[in-house]
Short mmCIF file of C-alpha atoms in Angstrom, two decimals:
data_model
loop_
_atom_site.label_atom_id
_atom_site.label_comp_id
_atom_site.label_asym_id
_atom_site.label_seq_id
_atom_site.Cartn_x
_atom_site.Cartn_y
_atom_site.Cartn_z
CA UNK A 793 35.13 63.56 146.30
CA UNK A 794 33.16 63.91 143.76
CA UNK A 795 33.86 67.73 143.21
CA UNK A 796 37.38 66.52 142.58
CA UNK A 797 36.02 63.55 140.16
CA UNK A 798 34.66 66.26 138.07
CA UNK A 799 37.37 68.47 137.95
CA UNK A 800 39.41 65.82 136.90
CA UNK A 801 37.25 64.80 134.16
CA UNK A 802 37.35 68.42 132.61
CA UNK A 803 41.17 68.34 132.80
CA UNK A 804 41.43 64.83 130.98
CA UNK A 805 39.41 66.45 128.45
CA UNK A 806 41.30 69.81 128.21
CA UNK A 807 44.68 67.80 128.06
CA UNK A 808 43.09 65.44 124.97
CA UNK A 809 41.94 68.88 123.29
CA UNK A 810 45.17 70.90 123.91
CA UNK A 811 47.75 68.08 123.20
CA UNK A 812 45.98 67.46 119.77
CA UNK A 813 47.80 69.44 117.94
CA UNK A 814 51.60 68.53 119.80
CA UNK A 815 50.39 65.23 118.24
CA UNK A 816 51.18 65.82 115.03
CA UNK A 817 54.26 68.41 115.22
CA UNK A 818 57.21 67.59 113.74
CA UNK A 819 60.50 66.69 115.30
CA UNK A 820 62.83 69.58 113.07
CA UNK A 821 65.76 67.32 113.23
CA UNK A 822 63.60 64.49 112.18
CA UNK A 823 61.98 66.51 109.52
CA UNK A 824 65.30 67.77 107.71
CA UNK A 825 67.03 64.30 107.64
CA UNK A 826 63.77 63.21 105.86
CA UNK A 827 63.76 65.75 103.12
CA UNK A 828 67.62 64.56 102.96
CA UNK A 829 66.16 61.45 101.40
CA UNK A 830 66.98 61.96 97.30
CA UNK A 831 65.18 59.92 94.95
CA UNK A 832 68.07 60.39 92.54
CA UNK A 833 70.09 58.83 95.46
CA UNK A 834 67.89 56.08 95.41
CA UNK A 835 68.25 55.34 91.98
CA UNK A 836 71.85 55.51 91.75
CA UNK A 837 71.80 52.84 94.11
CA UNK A 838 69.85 50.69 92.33
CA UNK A 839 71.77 51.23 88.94
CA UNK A 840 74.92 50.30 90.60
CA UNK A 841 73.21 46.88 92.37
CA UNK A 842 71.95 45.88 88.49
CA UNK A 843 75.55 46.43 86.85
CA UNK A 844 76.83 43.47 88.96
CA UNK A 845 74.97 41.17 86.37
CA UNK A 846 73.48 38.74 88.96
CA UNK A 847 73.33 39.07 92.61
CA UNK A 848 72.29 35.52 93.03
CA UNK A 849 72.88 33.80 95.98
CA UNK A 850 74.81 31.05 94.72
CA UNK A 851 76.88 33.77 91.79
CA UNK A 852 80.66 33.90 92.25
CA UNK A 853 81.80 35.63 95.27
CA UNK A 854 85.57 36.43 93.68
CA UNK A 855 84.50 38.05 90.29
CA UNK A 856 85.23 42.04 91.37
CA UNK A 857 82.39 43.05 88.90
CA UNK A 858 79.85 40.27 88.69
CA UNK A 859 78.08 38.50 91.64
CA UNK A 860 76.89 38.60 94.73
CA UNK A 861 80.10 38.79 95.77
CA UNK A 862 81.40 42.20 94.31
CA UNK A 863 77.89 43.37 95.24
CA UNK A 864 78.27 43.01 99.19
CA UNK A 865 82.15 44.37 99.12
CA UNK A 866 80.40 47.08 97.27
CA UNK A 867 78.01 47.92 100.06
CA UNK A 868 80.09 47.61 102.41
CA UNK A 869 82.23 50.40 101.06
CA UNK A 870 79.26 52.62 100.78
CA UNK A 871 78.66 52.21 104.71
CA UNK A 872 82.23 52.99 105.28
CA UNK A 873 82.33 55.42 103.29
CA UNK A 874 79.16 57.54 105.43
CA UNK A 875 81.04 56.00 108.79
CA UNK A 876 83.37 58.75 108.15
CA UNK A 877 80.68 61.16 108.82
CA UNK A 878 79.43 59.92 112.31
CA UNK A 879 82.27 60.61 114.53
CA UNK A 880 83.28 57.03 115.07
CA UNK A 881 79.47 56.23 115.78
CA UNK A 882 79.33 53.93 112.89
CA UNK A 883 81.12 50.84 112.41
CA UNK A 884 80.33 48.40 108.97
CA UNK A 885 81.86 44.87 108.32
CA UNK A 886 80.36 42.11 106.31
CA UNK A 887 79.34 38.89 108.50
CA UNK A 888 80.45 35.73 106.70
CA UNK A 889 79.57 32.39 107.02
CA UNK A 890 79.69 28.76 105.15
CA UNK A 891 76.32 27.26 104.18
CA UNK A 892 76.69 23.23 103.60
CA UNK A 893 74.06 22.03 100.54
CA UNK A 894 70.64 21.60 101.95
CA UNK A 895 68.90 19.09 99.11
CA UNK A 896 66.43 21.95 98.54
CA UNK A 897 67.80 25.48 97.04
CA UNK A 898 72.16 25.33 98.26
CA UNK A 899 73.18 22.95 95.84
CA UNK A 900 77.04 23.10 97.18
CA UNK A 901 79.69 25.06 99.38
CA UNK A 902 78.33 28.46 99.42
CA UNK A 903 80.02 31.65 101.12
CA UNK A 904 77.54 33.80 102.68
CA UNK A 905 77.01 37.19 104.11
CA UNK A 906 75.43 39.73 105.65
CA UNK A 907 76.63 43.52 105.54
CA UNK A 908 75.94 45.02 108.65
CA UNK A 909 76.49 49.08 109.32
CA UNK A 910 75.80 50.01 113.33
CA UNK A 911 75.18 53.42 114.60
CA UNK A 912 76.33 53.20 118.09
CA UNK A 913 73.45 54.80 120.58
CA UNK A 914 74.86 57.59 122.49
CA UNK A 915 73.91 56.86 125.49
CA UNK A 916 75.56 54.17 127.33
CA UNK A 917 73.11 52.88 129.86
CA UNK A 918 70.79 52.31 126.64
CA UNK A 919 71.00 49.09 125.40
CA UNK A 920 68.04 49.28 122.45
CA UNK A 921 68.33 48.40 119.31
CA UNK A 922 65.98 49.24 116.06
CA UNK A 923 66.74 47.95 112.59
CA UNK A 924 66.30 48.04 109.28
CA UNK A 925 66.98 45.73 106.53
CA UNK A 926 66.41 44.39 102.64
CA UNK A 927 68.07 41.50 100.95
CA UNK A 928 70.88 42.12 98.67
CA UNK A 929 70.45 38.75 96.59
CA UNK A 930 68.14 38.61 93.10
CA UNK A 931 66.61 35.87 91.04
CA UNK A 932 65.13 34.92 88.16
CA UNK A 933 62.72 32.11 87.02
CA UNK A 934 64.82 29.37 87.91
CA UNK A 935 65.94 29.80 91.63
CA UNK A 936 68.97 27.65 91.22
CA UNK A 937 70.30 29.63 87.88
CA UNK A 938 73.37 31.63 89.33
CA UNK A 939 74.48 32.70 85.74
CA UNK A 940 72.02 34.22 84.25
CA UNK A 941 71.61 38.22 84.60
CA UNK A 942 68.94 39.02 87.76
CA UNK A 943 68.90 43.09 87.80
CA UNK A 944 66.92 42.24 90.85
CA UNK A 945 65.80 46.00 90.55
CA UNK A 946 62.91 45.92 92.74
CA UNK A 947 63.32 42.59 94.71
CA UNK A 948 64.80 43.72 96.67
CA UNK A 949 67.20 46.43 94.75
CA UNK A 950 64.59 48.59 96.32
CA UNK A 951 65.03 47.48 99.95
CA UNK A 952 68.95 47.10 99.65
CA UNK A 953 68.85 50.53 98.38
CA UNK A 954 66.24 52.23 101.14
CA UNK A 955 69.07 50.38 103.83
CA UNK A 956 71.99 52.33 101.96
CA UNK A 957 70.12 55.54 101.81
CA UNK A 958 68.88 55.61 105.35
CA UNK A 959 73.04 54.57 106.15
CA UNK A 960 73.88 57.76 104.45
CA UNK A 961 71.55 60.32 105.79
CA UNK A 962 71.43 59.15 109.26
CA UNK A 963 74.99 58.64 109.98
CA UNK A 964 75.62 61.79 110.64
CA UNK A 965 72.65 61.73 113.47
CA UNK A 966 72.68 61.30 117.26
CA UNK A 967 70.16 58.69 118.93
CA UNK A 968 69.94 57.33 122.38
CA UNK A 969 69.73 54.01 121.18
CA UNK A 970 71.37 52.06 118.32
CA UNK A 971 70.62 50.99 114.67
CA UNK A 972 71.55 48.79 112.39
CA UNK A 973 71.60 48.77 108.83
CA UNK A 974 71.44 45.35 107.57
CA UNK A 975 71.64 44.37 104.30
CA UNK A 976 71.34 40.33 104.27
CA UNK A 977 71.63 37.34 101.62
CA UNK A 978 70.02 34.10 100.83
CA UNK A 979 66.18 35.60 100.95
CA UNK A 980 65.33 33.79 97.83
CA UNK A 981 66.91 30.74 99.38
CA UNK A 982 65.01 30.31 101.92
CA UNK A 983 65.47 33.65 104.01
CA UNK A 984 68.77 32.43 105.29
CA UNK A 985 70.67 35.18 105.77
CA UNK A 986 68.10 37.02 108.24
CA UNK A 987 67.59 33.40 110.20
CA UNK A 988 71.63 33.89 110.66
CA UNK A 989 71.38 37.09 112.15
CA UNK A 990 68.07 36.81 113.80
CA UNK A 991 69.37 33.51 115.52
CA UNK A 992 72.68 35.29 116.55
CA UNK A 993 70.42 38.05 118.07
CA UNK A 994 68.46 35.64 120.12
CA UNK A 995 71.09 33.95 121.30
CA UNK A 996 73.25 36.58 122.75
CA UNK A 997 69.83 38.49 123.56
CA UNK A 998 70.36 41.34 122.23
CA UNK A 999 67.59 43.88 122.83
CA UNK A 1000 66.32 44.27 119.74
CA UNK A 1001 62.82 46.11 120.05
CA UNK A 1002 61.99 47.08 116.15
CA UNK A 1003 62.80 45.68 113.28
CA UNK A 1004 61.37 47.52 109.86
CA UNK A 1005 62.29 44.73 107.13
CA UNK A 1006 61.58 46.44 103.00
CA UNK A 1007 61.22 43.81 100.37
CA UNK A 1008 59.91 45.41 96.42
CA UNK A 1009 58.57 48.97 97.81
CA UNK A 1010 59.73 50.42 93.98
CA UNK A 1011 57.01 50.20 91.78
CA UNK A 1012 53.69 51.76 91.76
CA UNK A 1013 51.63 49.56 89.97
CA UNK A 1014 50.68 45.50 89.41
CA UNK A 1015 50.28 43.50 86.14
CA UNK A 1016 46.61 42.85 86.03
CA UNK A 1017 45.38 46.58 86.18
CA UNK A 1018 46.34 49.92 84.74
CA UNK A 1019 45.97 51.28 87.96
CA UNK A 1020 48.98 53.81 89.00
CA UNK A 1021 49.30 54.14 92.90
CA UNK A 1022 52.19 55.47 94.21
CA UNK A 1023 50.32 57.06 97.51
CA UNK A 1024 50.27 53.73 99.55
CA UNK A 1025 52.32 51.70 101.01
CA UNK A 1026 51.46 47.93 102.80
CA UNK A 1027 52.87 47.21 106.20
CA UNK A 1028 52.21 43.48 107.22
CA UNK A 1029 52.20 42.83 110.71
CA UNK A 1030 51.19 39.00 113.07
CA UNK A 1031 48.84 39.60 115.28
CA UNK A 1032 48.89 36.98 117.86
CA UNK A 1033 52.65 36.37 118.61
CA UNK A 1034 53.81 33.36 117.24
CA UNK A 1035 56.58 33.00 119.79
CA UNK A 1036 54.95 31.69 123.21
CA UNK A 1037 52.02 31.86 122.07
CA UNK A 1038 50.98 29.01 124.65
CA UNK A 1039 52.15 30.82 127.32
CA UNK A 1040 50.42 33.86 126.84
CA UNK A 1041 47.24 32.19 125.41
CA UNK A 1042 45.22 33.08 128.93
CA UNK A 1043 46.40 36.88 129.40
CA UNK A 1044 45.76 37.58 125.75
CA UNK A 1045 42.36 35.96 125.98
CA UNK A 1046 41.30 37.69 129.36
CA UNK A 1047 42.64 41.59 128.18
CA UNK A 1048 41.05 40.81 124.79
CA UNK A 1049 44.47 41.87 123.01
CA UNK A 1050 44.40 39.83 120.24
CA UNK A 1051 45.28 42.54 117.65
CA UNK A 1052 47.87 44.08 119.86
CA UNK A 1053 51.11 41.85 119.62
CA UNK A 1054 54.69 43.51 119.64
CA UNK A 1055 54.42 43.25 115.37
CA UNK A 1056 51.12 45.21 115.47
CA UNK A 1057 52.22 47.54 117.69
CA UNK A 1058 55.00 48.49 115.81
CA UNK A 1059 52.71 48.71 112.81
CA UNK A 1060 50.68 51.17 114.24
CA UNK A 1061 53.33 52.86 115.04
CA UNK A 1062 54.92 53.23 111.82
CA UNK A 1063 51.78 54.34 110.08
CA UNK A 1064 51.53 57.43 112.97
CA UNK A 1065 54.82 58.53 112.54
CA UNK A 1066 55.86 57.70 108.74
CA UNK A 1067 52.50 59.43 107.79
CA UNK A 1068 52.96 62.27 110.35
CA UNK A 1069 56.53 63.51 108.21
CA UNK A 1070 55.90 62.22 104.59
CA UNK A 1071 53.56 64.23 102.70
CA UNK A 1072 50.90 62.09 100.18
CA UNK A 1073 51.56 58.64 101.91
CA UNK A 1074 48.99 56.78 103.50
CA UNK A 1075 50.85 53.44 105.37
CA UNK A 1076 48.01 50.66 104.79
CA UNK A 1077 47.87 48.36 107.89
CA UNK A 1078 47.75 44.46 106.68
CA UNK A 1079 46.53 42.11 109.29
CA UNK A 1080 48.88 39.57 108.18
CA UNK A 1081 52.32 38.33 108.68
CA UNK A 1082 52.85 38.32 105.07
CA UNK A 1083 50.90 37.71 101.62
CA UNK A 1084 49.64 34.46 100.38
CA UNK A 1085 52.36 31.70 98.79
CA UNK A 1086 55.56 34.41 99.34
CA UNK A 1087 58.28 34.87 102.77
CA UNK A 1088 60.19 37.78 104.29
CA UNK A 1089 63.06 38.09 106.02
CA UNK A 1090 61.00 39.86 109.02
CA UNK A 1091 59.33 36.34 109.55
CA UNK A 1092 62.61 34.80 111.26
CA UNK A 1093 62.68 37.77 113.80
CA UNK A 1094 59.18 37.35 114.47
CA UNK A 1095 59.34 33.14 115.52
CA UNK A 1096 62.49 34.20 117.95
CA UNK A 1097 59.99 36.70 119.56
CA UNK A 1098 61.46 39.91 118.05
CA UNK A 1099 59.22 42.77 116.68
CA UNK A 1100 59.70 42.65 113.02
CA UNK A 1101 57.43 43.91 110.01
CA UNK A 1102 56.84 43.63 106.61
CA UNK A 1103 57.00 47.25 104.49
CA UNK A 1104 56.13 46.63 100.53
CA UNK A 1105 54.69 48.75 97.51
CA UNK A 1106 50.72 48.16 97.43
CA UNK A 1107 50.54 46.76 94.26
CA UNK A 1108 52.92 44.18 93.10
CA UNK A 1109 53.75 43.57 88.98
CA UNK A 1110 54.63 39.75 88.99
CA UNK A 1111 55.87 40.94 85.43
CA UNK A 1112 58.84 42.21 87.33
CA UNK A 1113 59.60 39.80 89.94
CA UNK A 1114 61.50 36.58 89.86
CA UNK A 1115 61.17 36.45 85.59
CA UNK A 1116 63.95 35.72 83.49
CA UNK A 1117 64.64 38.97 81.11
CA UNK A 1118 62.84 38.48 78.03
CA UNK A 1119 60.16 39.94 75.95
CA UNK A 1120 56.41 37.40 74.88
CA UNK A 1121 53.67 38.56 73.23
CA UNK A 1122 55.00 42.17 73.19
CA UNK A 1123 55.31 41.82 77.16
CA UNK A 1124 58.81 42.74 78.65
CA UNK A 1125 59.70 40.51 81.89
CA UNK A 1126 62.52 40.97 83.92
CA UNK A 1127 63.02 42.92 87.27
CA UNK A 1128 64.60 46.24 86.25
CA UNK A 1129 64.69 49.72 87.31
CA UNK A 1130 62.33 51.10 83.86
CA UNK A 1131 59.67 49.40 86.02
CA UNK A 1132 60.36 51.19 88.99
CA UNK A 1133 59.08 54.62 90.41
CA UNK A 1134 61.79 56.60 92.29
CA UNK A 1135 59.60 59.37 94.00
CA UNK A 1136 57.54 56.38 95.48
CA UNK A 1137 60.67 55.14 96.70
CA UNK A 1138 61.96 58.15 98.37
CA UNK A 1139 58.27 58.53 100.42
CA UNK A 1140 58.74 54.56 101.37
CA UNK A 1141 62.50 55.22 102.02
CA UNK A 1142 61.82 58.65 104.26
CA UNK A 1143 58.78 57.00 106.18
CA UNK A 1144 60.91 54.39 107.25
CA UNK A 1145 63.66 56.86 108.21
CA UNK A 1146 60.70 59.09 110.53
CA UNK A 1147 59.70 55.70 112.55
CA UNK A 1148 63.32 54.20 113.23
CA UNK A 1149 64.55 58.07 113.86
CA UNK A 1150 61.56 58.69 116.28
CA UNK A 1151 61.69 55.38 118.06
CA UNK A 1152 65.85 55.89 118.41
CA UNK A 1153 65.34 59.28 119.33
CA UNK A 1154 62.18 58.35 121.97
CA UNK A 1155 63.35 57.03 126.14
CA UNK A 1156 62.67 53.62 126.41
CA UNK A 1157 59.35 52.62 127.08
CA UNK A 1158 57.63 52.97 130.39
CA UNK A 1159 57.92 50.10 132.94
CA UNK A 1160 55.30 47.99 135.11
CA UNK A 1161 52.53 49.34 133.37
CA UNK A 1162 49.11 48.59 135.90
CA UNK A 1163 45.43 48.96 135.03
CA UNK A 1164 43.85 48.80 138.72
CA UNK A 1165 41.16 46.05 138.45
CA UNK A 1166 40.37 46.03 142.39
CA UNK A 1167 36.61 47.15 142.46
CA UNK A 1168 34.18 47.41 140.27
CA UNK A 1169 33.83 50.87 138.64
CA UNK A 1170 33.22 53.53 135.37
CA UNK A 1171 36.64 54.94 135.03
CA UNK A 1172 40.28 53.40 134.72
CA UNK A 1173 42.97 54.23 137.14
CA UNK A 1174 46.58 53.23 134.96
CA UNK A 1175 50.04 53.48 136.77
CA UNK A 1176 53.27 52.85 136.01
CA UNK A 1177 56.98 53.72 136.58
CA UNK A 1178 59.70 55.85 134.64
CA UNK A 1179 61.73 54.04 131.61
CA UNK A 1180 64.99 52.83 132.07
CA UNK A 1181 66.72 54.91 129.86
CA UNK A 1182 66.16 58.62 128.59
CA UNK A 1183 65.34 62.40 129.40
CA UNK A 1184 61.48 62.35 129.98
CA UNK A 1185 59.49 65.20 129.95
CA UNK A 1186 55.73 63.31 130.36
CA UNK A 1187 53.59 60.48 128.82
CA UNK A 1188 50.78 60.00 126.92
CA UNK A 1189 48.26 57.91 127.42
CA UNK A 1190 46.32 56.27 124.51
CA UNK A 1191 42.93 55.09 124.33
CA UNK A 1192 40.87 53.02 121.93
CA UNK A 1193 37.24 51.82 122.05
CA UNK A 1194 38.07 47.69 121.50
CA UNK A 1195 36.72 47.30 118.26
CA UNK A 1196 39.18 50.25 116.51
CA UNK A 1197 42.14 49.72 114.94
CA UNK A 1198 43.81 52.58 116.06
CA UNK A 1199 44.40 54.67 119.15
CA UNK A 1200 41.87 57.32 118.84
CA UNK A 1201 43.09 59.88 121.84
CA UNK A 1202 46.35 60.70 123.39
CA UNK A 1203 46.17 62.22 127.02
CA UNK A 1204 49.55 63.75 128.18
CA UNK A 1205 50.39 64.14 131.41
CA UNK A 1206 53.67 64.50 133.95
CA UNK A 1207 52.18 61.90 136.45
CA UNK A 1208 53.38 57.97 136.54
CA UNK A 1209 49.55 57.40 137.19
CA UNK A 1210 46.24 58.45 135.81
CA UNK A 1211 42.44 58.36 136.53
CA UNK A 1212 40.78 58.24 133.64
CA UNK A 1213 36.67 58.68 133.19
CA UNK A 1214 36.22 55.97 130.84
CA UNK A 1215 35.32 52.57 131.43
CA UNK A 1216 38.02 49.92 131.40
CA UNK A 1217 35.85 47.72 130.20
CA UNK A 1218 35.01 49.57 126.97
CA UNK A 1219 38.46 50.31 125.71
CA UNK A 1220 42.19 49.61 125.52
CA UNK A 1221 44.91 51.79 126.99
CA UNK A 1222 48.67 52.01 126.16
CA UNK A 1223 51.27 54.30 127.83
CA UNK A 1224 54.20 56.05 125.76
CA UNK A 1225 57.08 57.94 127.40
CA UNK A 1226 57.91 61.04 125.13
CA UNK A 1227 60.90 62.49 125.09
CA UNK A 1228 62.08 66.58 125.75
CA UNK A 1229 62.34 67.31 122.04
CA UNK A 1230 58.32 65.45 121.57
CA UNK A 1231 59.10 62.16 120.17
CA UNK A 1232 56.78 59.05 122.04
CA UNK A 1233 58.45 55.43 123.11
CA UNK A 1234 56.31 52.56 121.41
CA UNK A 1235 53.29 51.76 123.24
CA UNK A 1236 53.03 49.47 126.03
CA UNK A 1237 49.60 47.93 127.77
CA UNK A 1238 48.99 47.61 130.69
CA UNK A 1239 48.77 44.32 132.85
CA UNK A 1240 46.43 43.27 135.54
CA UNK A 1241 46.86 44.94 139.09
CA UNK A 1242 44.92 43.67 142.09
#
């Protein structure tokens, strides 16, 4: 026996050496849609969102040039236009509703929508869903002035813009699983049109199992410094999950997994992959749900249990954000695309398009996932069982000592069970299935076997 314990410790360390470097490969399909990202693209779409005057959510919905109105039918034509392209994979429609004044920001009757673009998964059995979304609706000082030109450039021109560019380049792609483009309204109203959607999701339970939300990732530098960044971008993440929390209060205590929710997860996950296929982009983890005194439309996902993030530029210019146009003490305010920096766009837009393509691409993640806790010993024994869904050709195992942030090794192997010569009760393991062509299910951890 213990021959064979050796023997199996020089093999877990052989794998962790010569799987290194299949780590960071590139997926070539993956790779080529993300150089299909165009930063004059981008900015086309944002020029066309600011020439509809105001995209408030209370503007005129029947104007065909000005409004938020003529600003969804446009979108919508853009993801029926790239529909064409995916061989009946993608439908598009725009999700109406009637919102009834609230007292607080709806001051009457207002028609809503959300403009929705799905790329069927090709693979029937599959029932996952990852998604990506920005709000389509702008602002300026007064929340309640619907007349008054909001470019709404940046916030969230920028996300809207990021949702219409992924549309376009990865219509023409084939996933397992499906995505959604969503493109919703009401943010600056109180995040109502991603409560609509999120609400619908949770009651017809759909399987939603990512959700990447972009809100002002256009500008690469802040107000109070003359600082220039356009290298980094924030992803905001919960860490304990705010949906059942009380429920899971005891297992998260005894495992010690505070900082590994669904949200954080995903976080991690994006940072790996978005920094693995864009070039001069470091993804900056922020142990938060979302900044100080602001909202995002990921937060209504994330209190119906769904895993949903927050991806914005590093260094917000308040200059440029929810200001009436106007120029004081030789300051111009006003959200508009001078302010904005395209190429920082495009690395945002195409690190968003590597994690939702890798994760749609990826089987679905691997099931029953044990740490033995039976006897007292040095090493970890993990097993587990094959996903539901999806062509597997092994899994890695990931480790972390419990104070890191991230997983520091990744152990592949063909087995649904491993023995491991580490100490379970010195680090954290996860298990990812990856796929034939490399690309690695999100993480799951392990539960309690006795």
């Amino acid at each position: 026996m213990k021959k064979q314990f050796i023997t199996l410790l020089i093999s877990t360390t052989f794998l962790t050496s010569a799987f290194s470097q299949k780590v960071i490969q590139r997926d070539p399909i993956i790779e080529n849609m993300v150089m299909e990202v165009n930063n004059d693209s981008l900015k086309s779409h944002i020029l066309k969102l600011v020439s509809f005057g105001t995209r408030s959510t209370l503007s005129t919905t029947t104007d065909p040039k000005r409004g938020i109105g003529a600003a969804r039918n446009w979108v919508l034509s853009r993801f029926q236009e790239f529909a064409k392209q995916s061989e009946g994979r993608m439908t598009a429609k725009i999700d109406s509703w009637t919102l009834k004044p609230d007292g607080k920001r709806i001051d009457t009757d207002i028609e809503m929508g959300n403009v929705i673009a799905t790329l069927k998964g090709t693979d029937p059995n599959d029932d996952r869903i990852f998604l990506v979304s920005g709000h389509i609706d702008s602002r300026v000082s007064n929340v309640m002035n619907r007349t008054a030109d909001a470019p709404g450039a940046n916030d969230d021109g920028s996300g809207t813009a990021a949702v219409i560019e992924l549309a376009r380049v990865m219509a023409k792609a084939k996933f397992p699983a499906t995505v959604i483009f969503l493109v919703v309204s009401g943010e600056e109203q109180g995040l109502l049109g991603a409560d609509h959607f999120a609400s619908q999701a949770f009651e017809e339970k759909w399987n939603i199992e990512g959700i990447l939300n972009n809100d002002i990732m256009g500008s690469n530098n802040s107000n109070e410094t003359n600082i220039i960044d356009n290298t980094r971008v924030r992803i905001f993440s919960e860490g304990l999950p705010f949906f059942d929390l009380d429920k899971k209060a005891v297992s998260i205590r005894n495992f010690g997994q505070e900082n590994d929710g669904k949200a954080r997860t995903l976080a991690r996950y994006a940072k790996e992959v978005g920094e693995r296929y864009v070039d001069n982009l470091e993804v900056v983890m922020v142990y938060r749900n979302d900044r100080f005194l602001r909202g995002g439309d990921h937060t209504p996902f994330v209190q119906k249990g769904f895993p949903a993030v927050r991806i914005t530029e590093m260094n917000e210019n308040y200059e440029h954000q929810h200001q009436d146009l106007r120029t004081e003490k030789g300051i111009k305010f006003g959200d508009v695309p001078e302010a904005m920096d395209f190429e920082y766009l495009r690395k945002n837009t195409a690190m968003n398009l590597a994690t939702l393509s890798n994760l749609a691409k990826a089987p679905a993640t691997v099931q029953n996932l044990t740490i033995d806790t039976k006897s007292l010993t040095n090493s970890t024994t993990l097993f587990w069982q094959a996903p539901k869904t999806g062509k597997v050709k092994g899994y890695y195992v990931l480790m972390r000592e419990t104070y890191q942030p991230f997983w520091q090794k990744k152990i592949f192997t063909t087995k649904n069970g491993i023995v491991l010569p580490y100490s379970k009760d010195h680090y954290f393991f996860a298990v990812q299935a990856v796929s034939e062509d490399g690309n690695e299910s999100l993480p799951v951890l392990p539960k309690v076997g006795m």
